[in-house]
Amino acid sequence: MWDFFTLRWEYKEFWRNLIRVGVESWLVVLITGTFAGMVLVVQTGHEFQKVGASGYIGGVVALALARELAPVLTAMVIAGRIGSAFTAEIGSMKITEQVDALRVMAVDPESYLAVPRTLALMFMLPILTFYSFTAGLIGGAFVAVKSLGLELVTYTESIKRLLMQKDIILSLVKGAVFGILIGVVSSYNGLETEGGAMGVGKRTTVSVVAAIISILVANYLLTLFSLVFY
Amino acid sequence: MENVILRGEDIHKSFGQKEVLKGITIDIRKSELLVIMGPSGCGKSVLIKNLIGLMKPDRGRIFFENEEVTNYTEKEWFKVRPKLGMLFQGGALFDYMTVFENVAFPLERRGERFNAIKEKVHWILKKLGLEGTENLMPNELSGGMRRRVALARTLVANPLLTFLDEPTTGLDPVTTANIDKLILFLKKEFDTTFAVITHDVKSAFRIADRIVLLFGGNIVFDGTVDEMKRSDNPYVRQFVEGKAEGPMKIEV
Ligand SMILES: Nc1ncnc2c1ncn2[C@@H]1O[C@H](COP(=O)(O)OP(=O)(O)O)[C@@H](O)[C@H]1O
Ligand SMILES: [Mg+2]
């Protein structure tokens, strides 16, 4: 379905969707990131303190967030929030013949609708992932200081010691890959929509489930790959 | 043949068990205004979608400017489409764009300059009685206004061959008459070829060079306005006079 050689650069649609993805998802990403960091500290904190490993709390939380939780949780949330909206929107354009209208005006629906949305997600998801990661660290710090009685410097020093640049890179790469996945799956399902408003509903559900499963599978593969690579 | 722009030959189309088009042969000749009539659900929209490559016929052949396009890929169709225009029955306005952006869209896509676009858009909106709606969204318009905006978007591009799927259905008779006038003006001024679907017999008689009547998946009449008026074809008589009794049996 993708013919990258005939693609126009649809900068207008790209910007419109890029901004939209950011605006519509920053809050929910902030909330999920913060709580993920908080719960990680709650779960690891007491055990680590018991064995006298308080100095590892910050680092372990940072690694878990950077490598797995921030990219996966962010992608899940975006699949639910933005992927579903993309499918519903393109799907309703399909059933109201707006997609056919594009075709008659010699505009390729894939390069006009699917590609800019996919690129917008590919660029925005790493940013949101990093943002979620940061929120998680701050949430974790809050719990570590307030409820475990840890010194803030112990927490931050631990992060500095354990967290490597490659972990951040893996995080961002995962974000970009998940962005592409969500974009392709949601656009494809939108363009394949048939059968009225019910069809839109059905396709939207299928799209979100498919995106989440492909995110989980891709995440597993990327993690394996990263171990070989480093 | 040389004055035929588009030809559909023995076009068949079914959806599941339902045979909608049963072998239709239709010519659209250069510079003519062809009206396609027929009861709702008889396959008029499906026919023109097959003719411009939005649907693939199950059987039959399509020629555009004497070149066979039946098996064109979507990419090949993109080379033909700049010469075509289509008003969809439902309007198909882009609902995330304003009226101005909708009407400007086809011009923008072919790279016209903003000032030229602005002038053309304002001209066509004025012609269709839509001044002042430029910045409204489609969902802020009445049904009749939406249809006229969609018509504006189709006509502003002024393609060689323009299909209009029920441009005036649901509009008042005065607006209908104005739209008919505009279509005739464009035809004369730019030598545009039109294929217009309508149920409105009065409007059809006003604009048509030739009329085809579709029923039951076949063409049951093909002729000029005068021929239609004089015809004693029972399908024609029933349709023109709007009678429930006759050879057209329609389940209600
Ligand atoms: N995409 C489709 N899938 C299934 N059936 C369709 C589709 N499009 C049209 N039909 C059927 O084809 C028949 C003709 O439809 P249409 O061409 O829209 O009629 P009209 O003459 O009123 O324009 C209708 O019975 C309709 O239900
Ligand atoms: Mg129709």
Coordinates of C-alpha atoms and ligand atoms in Angstrom, one line a residue:
Chain A
M1 CA 0.0 0.0 0.0
W2 CA 3.0 2.4 0.5
D3 CA 4.6 3.8 -2.6
F4 CA 7.2 6.1 -1.2
F5 CA 8.5 7.2 -4.5
T6 CA 5.5 9.1 -5.6
L7 CA 4.8 10.8 -2.3
R8 CA 4.4 14.5 -2.1
W9 CA 5.6 16.3 1.0
E10 CA 2.3 17.2 2.6
Y11 CA 3.8 19.7 5.0
K12 CA 0.5 21.4 5.8
E13 CA -1.2 18.1 6.9
F14 CA 2.0 17.1 8.7
W15 CA 2.1 20.2 10.8
R16 CA -1.6 20.2 11.5
N17 CA -1.4 16.7 12.8
L18 CA 2.0 17.1 14.6
I19 CA 0.5 20.0 16.7
R20 CA -2.7 18.1 17.3
V21 CA -0.9 15.0 18.6
G22 CA 1.1 17.1 21.0
V23 CA -1.8 19.2 22.2
E24 CA -4.2 16.4 22.6
S25 CA -1.9 14.0 24.4
W26 CA 0.5 15.9 26.7
L27 CA -1.8 15.8 29.7
V28 CA -2.6 12.1 29.6
V29 CA 1.1 11.3 28.9
L30 CA 2.1 13.4 31.9
I31 CA -0.4 11.6 34.1
T32 CA 0.6 8.1 33.0
G33 CA 4.3 8.9 33.2
T34 CA 4.1 10.4 36.7
F35 CA 2.1 7.5 38.1
A36 CA 4.4 4.9 36.5
G37 CA 7.4 6.5 38.2
M38 CA 5.6 6.7 41.5
V39 CA 4.4 3.1 41.6
L40 CA 7.9 1.9 40.6
V41 CA 9.4 3.6 43.6
V42 CA 6.7 2.2 45.9
Q43 CA 7.3 -1.3 44.6
T44 CA 11.1 -1.3 44.6
G45 CA 11.7 1.1 47.4
H46 CA 10.9 -0.9 50.5
E47 CA 12.7 -4.1 49.2
F48 CA 15.8 -2.2 48.2
Q49 CA 15.9 -0.4 51.6
K50 CA 15.5 -3.7 53.4
V51 CA 18.7 -5.1 51.7
G52 CA 20.5 -1.8 52.1
A53 CA 20.4 -0.9 48.4
S54 CA 18.7 2.5 48.7
G55 CA 21.4 3.8 46.5
Y56 CA 20.0 1.9 43.5
I57 CA 16.4 3.0 43.7
G58 CA 16.7 6.1 41.4
G59 CA 18.8 4.2 38.9
V60 CA 16.6 1.2 38.7
V61 CA 13.5 3.4 38.3
A62 CA 15.2 5.4 35.6
L63 CA 16.3 2.3 33.7
A64 CA 12.9 0.7 33.9
L65 CA 11.2 3.9 32.7
A66 CA 13.7 4.7 29.9
R67 CA 14.0 1.2 28.4
E68 CA 10.4 -0.1 28.8
L69 CA 7.8 1.8 30.6
A70 CA 8.0 5.2 29.1
P71 CA 8.0 4.1 25.5
V72 CA 5.4 1.4 25.9
L73 CA 3.0 3.2 28.1
T74 CA 3.2 6.4 26.0
A75 CA 2.6 4.4 22.8
M76 CA -0.4 2.6 24.4
V77 CA -1.9 5.8 25.5
I78 CA -1.3 7.4 22.1
A79 CA -2.8 4.4 20.3
G80 CA -5.9 4.8 22.4
R81 CA -6.1 8.6 22.2
I82 CA -4.7 9.5 18.7
G83 CA -4.7 6.2 16.8
S84 CA -8.4 5.7 17.4
A85 CA -9.1 9.3 16.4
F86 CA -7.1 8.9 13.2
T87 CA -9.0 5.7 12.3
A88 CA -12.4 7.2 13.1
E89 CA -11.6 10.4 11.2
I90 CA -10.2 8.8 8.0
G91 CA -12.9 6.1 8.3
S92 CA -15.7 8.7 8.3
M93 CA -14.0 10.5 5.4
K94 CA -14.1 7.1 3.6
I95 CA -17.8 6.4 4.2
T96 CA -18.9 10.0 3.3
E97 CA -16.9 9.8 0.0
Q98 CA -14.4 12.4 1.0
V99 CA -11.7 9.9 0.2
D100 CA -13.2 9.3 -3.2
A101 CA -13.4 13.1 -3.7
L102 CA -9.7 13.2 -3.0
R103 CA -9.1 10.5 -5.6
V104 CA -11.2 12.4 -8.2
M105 CA -9.1 15.5 -7.6
A106 CA -6.0 13.3 -8.3
V107 CA -4.9 13.4 -4.7
D108 CA -3.6 10.1 -3.4
P109 CA -5.4 9.4 -0.1
E110 CA -2.3 7.5 1.2
S111 CA 0.1 10.3 0.7
Y112 CA -2.3 13.0 1.7
L113 CA -3.9 11.3 4.7
A114 CA -1.8 8.4 5.9
V115 CA 1.8 9.6 5.4
P116 CA 1.6 12.9 7.2
R117 CA -0.2 11.4 10.2
T118 CA 2.4 8.6 10.4
L119 CA 5.3 11.0 10.1
A120 CA 3.7 13.3 12.8
L121 CA 3.5 10.3 15.1
M122 CA 7.0 9.2 14.3
F123 CA 8.3 12.7 15.3
M124 CA 6.0 13.3 18.2
L125 CA 6.2 10.0 20.0
P126 CA 9.9 10.2 20.9
I127 CA 9.3 13.6 22.3
L128 CA 6.3 12.4 24.3
T129 CA 8.2 9.4 25.5
F130 CA 11.1 11.6 26.8
Y131 CA 8.5 13.8 28.4
S132 CA 6.8 10.8 30.1
F133 CA 10.2 9.5 31.2
T134 CA 11.0 12.9 32.9
A135 CA 7.6 13.0 34.5
G136 CA 8.2 9.5 35.8
L137 CA 11.5 10.4 37.3
I138 CA 9.9 13.4 39.1
G139 CA 7.0 11.4 40.3
G140 CA 9.4 8.7 41.6
A141 CA 11.5 11.4 43.3
F142 CA 8.4 12.7 45.0
V143 CA 7.6 9.2 46.5
A144 CA 11.2 8.5 47.3
V145 CA 11.6 11.7 49.3
K146 CA 8.1 12.0 50.9
S147 CA 7.3 8.4 51.7
L148 CA 10.7 6.5 51.8
G149 CA 12.6 9.4 53.4
L150 CA 15.3 9.2 50.9
E151 CA 17.6 12.1 50.3
L152 CA 17.0 13.7 46.9
V153 CA 20.7 13.6 46.0
T154 CA 20.9 9.9 46.7
Y155 CA 18.1 9.4 44.2
T156 CA 19.6 11.7 41.5
E157 CA 23.1 10.4 42.0
S158 CA 21.9 6.9 41.5
I159 CA 20.2 7.9 38.2
K160 CA 23.4 9.5 37.0
R161 CA 25.4 6.4 37.9
L162 CA 23.2 3.8 36.2
L163 CA 21.5 5.5 33.4
M164 CA 23.4 5.5 30.1
Q165 CA 23.0 7.5 26.9
K166 CA 22.2 4.2 25.1
D167 CA 19.1 3.8 27.3
I168 CA 17.8 7.1 26.3
I169 CA 18.5 6.3 22.7
L170 CA 16.7 3.0 22.9
S171 CA 13.8 4.9 24.5
L172 CA 13.6 7.4 21.6
V173 CA 14.1 4.7 18.9
K174 CA 11.2 2.7 20.4
G175 CA 9.1 5.9 20.4
A176 CA 9.7 6.5 16.7
V177 CA 9.1 2.9 15.8
F178 CA 5.8 2.8 17.8
G179 CA 4.8 6.1 16.2
I180 CA 5.2 4.6 12.7
L181 CA 3.3 1.5 13.8
I182 CA 0.4 3.5 15.2
G183 CA 0.3 5.7 12.2
V184 CA 0.3 2.9 9.7
V185 CA -2.2 0.7 11.5
S186 CA -4.7 3.5 12.2
S187 CA -4.5 5.0 8.7
Y188 CA -4.8 1.7 7.0
N189 CA -7.8 0.8 9.1
G190 CA -9.4 4.2 8.3
L191 CA -8.9 3.8 4.6
E192 CA -10.4 0.2 4.7
T193 CA -13.5 1.3 6.5
E194 CA -16.8 0.3 5.0
G195 CA -20.4 0.1 6.1
G196 CA -21.5 3.3 7.7
A197 CA -21.2 4.6 11.2
M198 CA -21.1 1.0 12.5
G199 CA -18.2 0.2 10.3
V200 CA -16.3 3.2 11.7
G201 CA -16.8 2.0 15.2
K202 CA -15.8 -1.5 14.3
R203 CA -12.7 -0.4 12.5
T204 CA -11.7 1.9 15.4
T205 CA -11.7 -0.9 17.9
V206 CA -9.8 -3.2 15.5
S207 CA -7.3 -0.5 14.9
V208 CA -6.6 0.2 18.6
V209 CA -6.2 -3.5 19.4
A210 CA -4.0 -4.2 16.5
A211 CA -1.8 -1.2 17.3
I212 CA -1.4 -2.3 20.9
I213 CA -0.5 -5.8 20.0
S214 CA 2.0 -4.7 17.4
I215 CA 3.5 -2.3 19.9
L216 CA 4.0 -5.1 22.4
V217 CA 5.6 -7.4 19.8
A218 CA 7.8 -4.7 18.4
N219 CA 8.9 -3.7 21.9
Y220 CA 10.0 -7.3 22.7
L221 CA 11.9 -7.5 19.4
L222 CA 13.5 -4.1 19.9
T223 CA 14.6 -5.0 23.5
L224 CA 16.2 -8.2 22.2
F225 CA 17.9 -6.3 19.4
S226 CA 19.2 -3.7 21.8
L227 CA 20.8 -6.5 24.0
V228 CA 22.6 -7.9 20.9
F229 CA 23.6 -4.5 19.7
Y230 CA 25.2 -3.2 22.9
Chain B
M1 CA -16.1 7.7 -32.1
E2 CA -13.8 10.7 -32.3
N3 CA -16.2 13.1 -30.6
V4 CA -16.8 10.7 -27.8
I5 CA -14.9 11.7 -24.6
L6 CA -15.9 8.8 -22.4
R7 CA -17.4 5.5 -23.4
G8 CA -18.6 2.7 -21.2
E9 CA -19.2 -0.6 -22.9
D10 CA -21.3 -3.4 -21.6
I11 CA -20.7 -2.4 -18.0
H12 CA -21.8 -4.9 -15.4
K13 CA -21.7 -4.4 -11.6
S14 CA -23.1 -6.5 -8.8
F15 CA -22.9 -6.2 -5.1
G16 CA -23.2 -9.7 -3.7
Q17 CA -26.3 -11.2 -5.1
K18 CA -27.6 -7.8 -6.3
E19 CA -27.1 -7.1 -9.9
V20 CA -27.1 -3.3 -10.2
L21 CA -25.8 -2.7 -13.7
K22 CA -26.7 -5.3 -16.3
G23 CA -24.5 -4.4 -19.3
I24 CA -24.8 -0.7 -19.9
T25 CA -23.3 0.9 -22.9
I26 CA -23.1 4.7 -22.7
D27 CA -21.2 7.4 -24.6
I28 CA -20.5 10.9 -23.4
R29 CA -19.8 13.1 -26.4
K30 CA -17.5 16.1 -26.5
S31 CA -19.2 19.4 -25.4
E32 CA -22.6 17.8 -24.8
L33 CA -24.7 17.9 -21.6
L34 CA -25.9 14.5 -20.9
V35 CA -28.6 14.0 -18.3
I36 CA -28.9 10.6 -16.6
M37 CA -32.3 9.9 -15.1
G38 CA -33.8 7.0 -13.3
P39 CA -35.6 6.2 -10.0
S40 CA -33.6 6.2 -6.8
G41 CA -31.4 3.2 -6.3
C42 CA -31.4 2.2 -9.9
G43 CA -27.6 2.5 -10.1
K44 CA -26.9 6.0 -11.5
S45 CA -24.3 6.8 -8.9
V46 CA -22.7 3.4 -9.3
L47 CA -22.6 3.8 -13.1
I48 CA -20.6 7.1 -13.0
K49 CA -18.3 5.8 -10.3
N50 CA -17.5 2.9 -12.6
L51 CA -16.9 5.3 -15.5
I52 CA -14.3 7.4 -13.6
G53 CA -12.4 4.5 -12.0
L54 CA -13.7 4.9 -8.4
M55 CA -15.2 1.4 -8.7
K56 CA -14.1 -1.5 -10.9
P57 CA -16.8 -2.9 -13.2
D58 CA -17.2 -6.7 -13.0
R59 CA -17.4 -6.9 -16.7
G60 CA -17.2 -4.4 -19.6
R61 CA -14.7 -1.8 -20.9
I62 CA -14.2 1.9 -20.4
F63 CA -12.5 4.3 -22.9
F64 CA -11.4 7.8 -22.1
E65 CA -10.5 9.9 -25.1
N66 CA -10.3 6.7 -27.2
E67 CA -7.8 5.1 -24.8
E68 CA -8.9 2.0 -22.9
V69 CA -8.7 2.8 -19.2
T70 CA -10.6 -0.3 -17.9
N71 CA -7.6 -1.9 -16.3
Y72 CA -5.8 1.3 -15.3
T73 CA -4.2 1.2 -11.9
E74 CA -5.0 3.9 -9.4
K75 CA -1.7 5.6 -10.4
E76 CA -2.6 5.6 -14.1
W77 CA -6.0 7.0 -13.3
F78 CA -4.2 9.9 -11.5
K79 CA -3.0 11.0 -14.9
V80 CA -6.6 11.1 -16.3
R81 CA -8.3 12.6 -13.3
P82 CA -7.2 16.2 -13.7
K83 CA -9.4 16.3 -16.7
L84 CA -12.4 15.0 -14.6
G85 CA -14.6 16.6 -12.0
M86 CA -17.3 15.1 -9.9
L87 CA -19.9 16.4 -7.5
F88 CA -20.8 13.6 -5.1
Q89 CA -24.4 13.0 -4.2
G90 CA -23.6 13.6 -0.5
G91 CA -21.3 16.6 -1.2
A92 CA -18.2 15.0 0.3
L93 CA -17.0 18.3 1.6
F94 CA -13.9 18.1 3.8
D95 CA -15.4 18.6 7.2
Y96 CA -12.2 19.9 8.8
M97 CA -11.8 22.7 6.2
T98 CA -13.7 26.0 5.9
V99 CA -15.9 26.7 2.9
F100 CA -13.1 28.8 1.3
E101 CA -10.5 26.1 1.9
N102 CA -12.8 23.4 0.4
V103 CA -13.5 25.4 -2.7
A104 CA -9.8 26.5 -3.0
F105 CA -8.6 22.9 -2.6
P106 CA -8.6 21.7 -6.2
L107 CA -7.0 24.9 -7.4
E108 CA -4.3 24.8 -4.7
R109 CA -3.5 21.2 -5.6
R110 CA -2.7 22.1 -9.1
G111 CA -0.4 24.9 -8.0
E112 CA -2.4 28.0 -8.8
R113 CA -1.3 31.2 -7.2
F114 CA -3.1 32.4 -4.1
N115 CA -4.5 35.6 -5.7
A116 CA -5.9 33.8 -8.7
I117 CA -7.4 31.2 -6.3
K118 CA -9.0 33.8 -4.2
E119 CA -10.5 35.5 -7.2
K120 CA -12.0 32.3 -8.6
V121 CA -13.3 31.1 -5.3
H122 CA -15.1 34.4 -4.6
W123 CA -16.5 34.5 -8.1
I124 CA -18.0 31.0 -7.9
L125 CA -19.3 31.5 -4.4
K126 CA -21.0 34.7 -5.5
K127 CA -22.5 32.9 -8.5
L128 CA -24.0 30.3 -6.2
G129 CA -25.3 32.8 -3.7
L130 CA -22.8 31.9 -1.0
E131 CA -21.0 35.2 -0.3
G132 CA -20.1 35.6 3.3
T133 CA -19.8 31.9 4.0
E134 CA -16.1 31.7 3.3
N135 CA -15.0 31.2 6.9
L136 CA -17.8 28.8 8.0
M137 CA -17.3 25.1 8.5
P138 CA -19.4 22.6 6.5
N139 CA -21.3 21.6 9.7
E140 CA -22.4 25.2 10.2
L141 CA -24.3 25.2 6.8
S142 CA -27.7 24.1 5.8
G143 CA -28.0 21.0 3.6
G144 CA -28.8 23.1 0.6
M145 CA -25.8 25.4 1.2
R146 CA -23.5 22.4 1.6
R147 CA -24.6 21.0 -1.7
R148 CA -23.9 24.4 -3.4
V149 CA -20.4 24.6 -1.7
A150 CA -19.7 21.1 -3.1
L151 CA -20.9 22.2 -6.5
A152 CA -18.7 25.3 -6.2
R153 CA -15.7 23.0 -5.4
T154 CA -16.4 20.9 -8.5
L155 CA -17.2 23.7 -10.9
V156 CA -14.3 26.1 -9.8
A157 CA -11.7 23.6 -11.1
N158 CA -13.5 23.7 -14.5
P159 CA -12.5 20.2 -15.7
L160 CA -12.9 19.0 -19.3
L161 CA -15.6 16.5 -18.2
T162 CA -17.7 17.2 -15.2
F163 CA -20.0 14.7 -13.5
L164 CA -22.7 16.1 -11.2
D165 CA -24.6 13.7 -9.1
E166 CA -27.9 15.3 -8.2
P167 CA -26.7 18.9 -8.0
T168 CA -30.1 20.3 -7.4
T169 CA -32.0 17.6 -5.4
G170 CA -33.6 19.1 -2.4
L171 CA -33.1 22.7 -3.5
D172 CA -35.9 25.2 -4.1
P173 CA -37.0 25.9 -7.7
V174 CA -35.4 29.3 -7.9
T175 CA -32.0 28.1 -6.8
T176 CA -32.3 25.2 -9.1
A177 CA -33.0 27.5 -12.0
N178 CA -30.0 29.6 -11.1
I179 CA -27.7 26.5 -10.9
D180 CA -29.0 25.4 -14.3
K181 CA -28.1 28.8 -15.7
L182 CA -24.7 28.6 -14.2
I183 CA -24.1 25.1 -15.7
L184 CA -25.2 26.3 -19.1
F185 CA -23.0 29.3 -18.8
L186 CA -19.9 27.2 -18.0
K187 CA -20.7 24.8 -20.8
K188 CA -20.9 27.7 -23.3
E189 CA -18.0 29.7 -21.9
F190 CA -15.5 26.9 -21.4
D191 CA -16.8 24.2 -23.7
T192 CA -17.1 21.9 -20.7
T193 CA -18.8 18.5 -21.1
F194 CA -21.3 17.6 -18.5
A195 CA -22.9 14.4 -17.3
V196 CA -25.7 15.3 -14.8
I197 CA -27.8 13.0 -12.7
T198 CA -31.1 14.4 -11.8
H199 CA -34.6 13.5 -10.9
D200 CA -36.0 16.9 -11.8
V201 CA -37.7 16.5 -15.2
K202 CA -38.2 20.2 -15.6
S203 CA -34.5 20.9 -14.9
A204 CA -33.4 18.1 -17.2
F205 CA -35.5 19.5 -20.1
R206 CA -34.0 22.9 -19.5
I207 CA -30.3 21.8 -19.6
A208 CA -30.0 18.6 -21.5
D209 CA -28.7 18.0 -25.0
R210 CA -29.4 14.3 -24.5
I211 CA -31.1 12.2 -21.9
V212 CA -30.7 8.6 -20.9
L213 CA -33.1 6.9 -18.7
L214 CA -31.9 4.1 -16.5
F215 CA -34.1 1.3 -15.1
G216 CA -33.5 -2.1 -13.7
G217 CA -29.8 -2.1 -14.6
N218 CA -30.4 -1.2 -18.3
I219 CA -30.8 2.0 -20.4
V220 CA -34.4 2.1 -21.4
F221 CA -34.3 5.4 -23.3
D222 CA -31.6 7.4 -25.0
G223 CA -32.5 10.5 -26.9
T224 CA -32.8 14.3 -27.1
V225 CA -35.2 16.4 -25.0
D226 CA -37.7 16.6 -27.9
E227 CA -37.5 12.9 -28.5
M228 CA -38.2 12.3 -24.9
K229 CA -41.1 14.7 -24.9
R230 CA -42.6 13.0 -27.9
S231 CA -41.7 9.4 -26.9
D232 CA -44.4 6.9 -26.3
N233 CA -41.9 4.6 -24.5
P234 CA -43.9 3.5 -21.5
Y235 CA -40.9 3.9 -19.2
V236 CA -40.4 7.5 -20.4
R237 CA -44.1 8.3 -20.0
Q238 CA -44.3 6.9 -16.5
F239 CA -41.1 8.7 -15.4
V240 CA -41.9 12.1 -17.1
E241 CA -45.4 12.1 -15.8
G242 CA -44.5 10.8 -12.4
K243 CA -47.0 8.0 -12.2
A244 CA -47.0 5.1 -9.7
E245 CA -48.5 2.8 -12.4
G246 CA -46.4 1.6 -15.3
P247 CA -43.6 -0.7 -16.2
M248 CA -41.3 0.7 -13.5
K249 CA -42.2 -1.4 -10.5
I250 CA -40.5 0.0 -7.4
E251 CA -40.9 -1.7 -4.0
V252 CA -41.7 0.9 -1.3
Ligands
LIG1 N1 -20.6 0.2 -2.0 C1 -21.8 -0.4 -2.2 N2 -21.9 -1.7 -1.6 C2 -23.1 -2.4 -1.8 N3 -24.2 -1.9 -2.5 C3 -24.1 -0.7 -3.0 C4 -22.9 0.1 -2.9 N4 -23.1 1.2 -3.6 C5 -24.4 1.1 -4.1 N5 -25.0 0.0 -3.8 C6 -26.3 -0.4 -4.2 O1 -26.4 -0.2 -5.6 C7 -27.7 0.2 -5.9 C8 -27.7 1.5 -6.7 O2 -27.2 2.5 -5.9 P1 -27.0 4.0 -6.5 O3 -26.1 3.9 -7.7 O4 -26.4 4.8 -5.4 O5 -28.4 4.5 -6.8 P2 -28.9 5.8 -7.5 O6 -29.4 5.5 -8.8 O7 -30.0 6.3 -6.6 O8 -27.7 6.7 -7.5 C9 -28.4 0.4 -4.6 O9 -29.3 -0.6 -4.4 C10 -27.4 0.4 -3.5 O10 -27.8 -0.2 -2.4
MG2 MG -27.3 8.3 -6.5

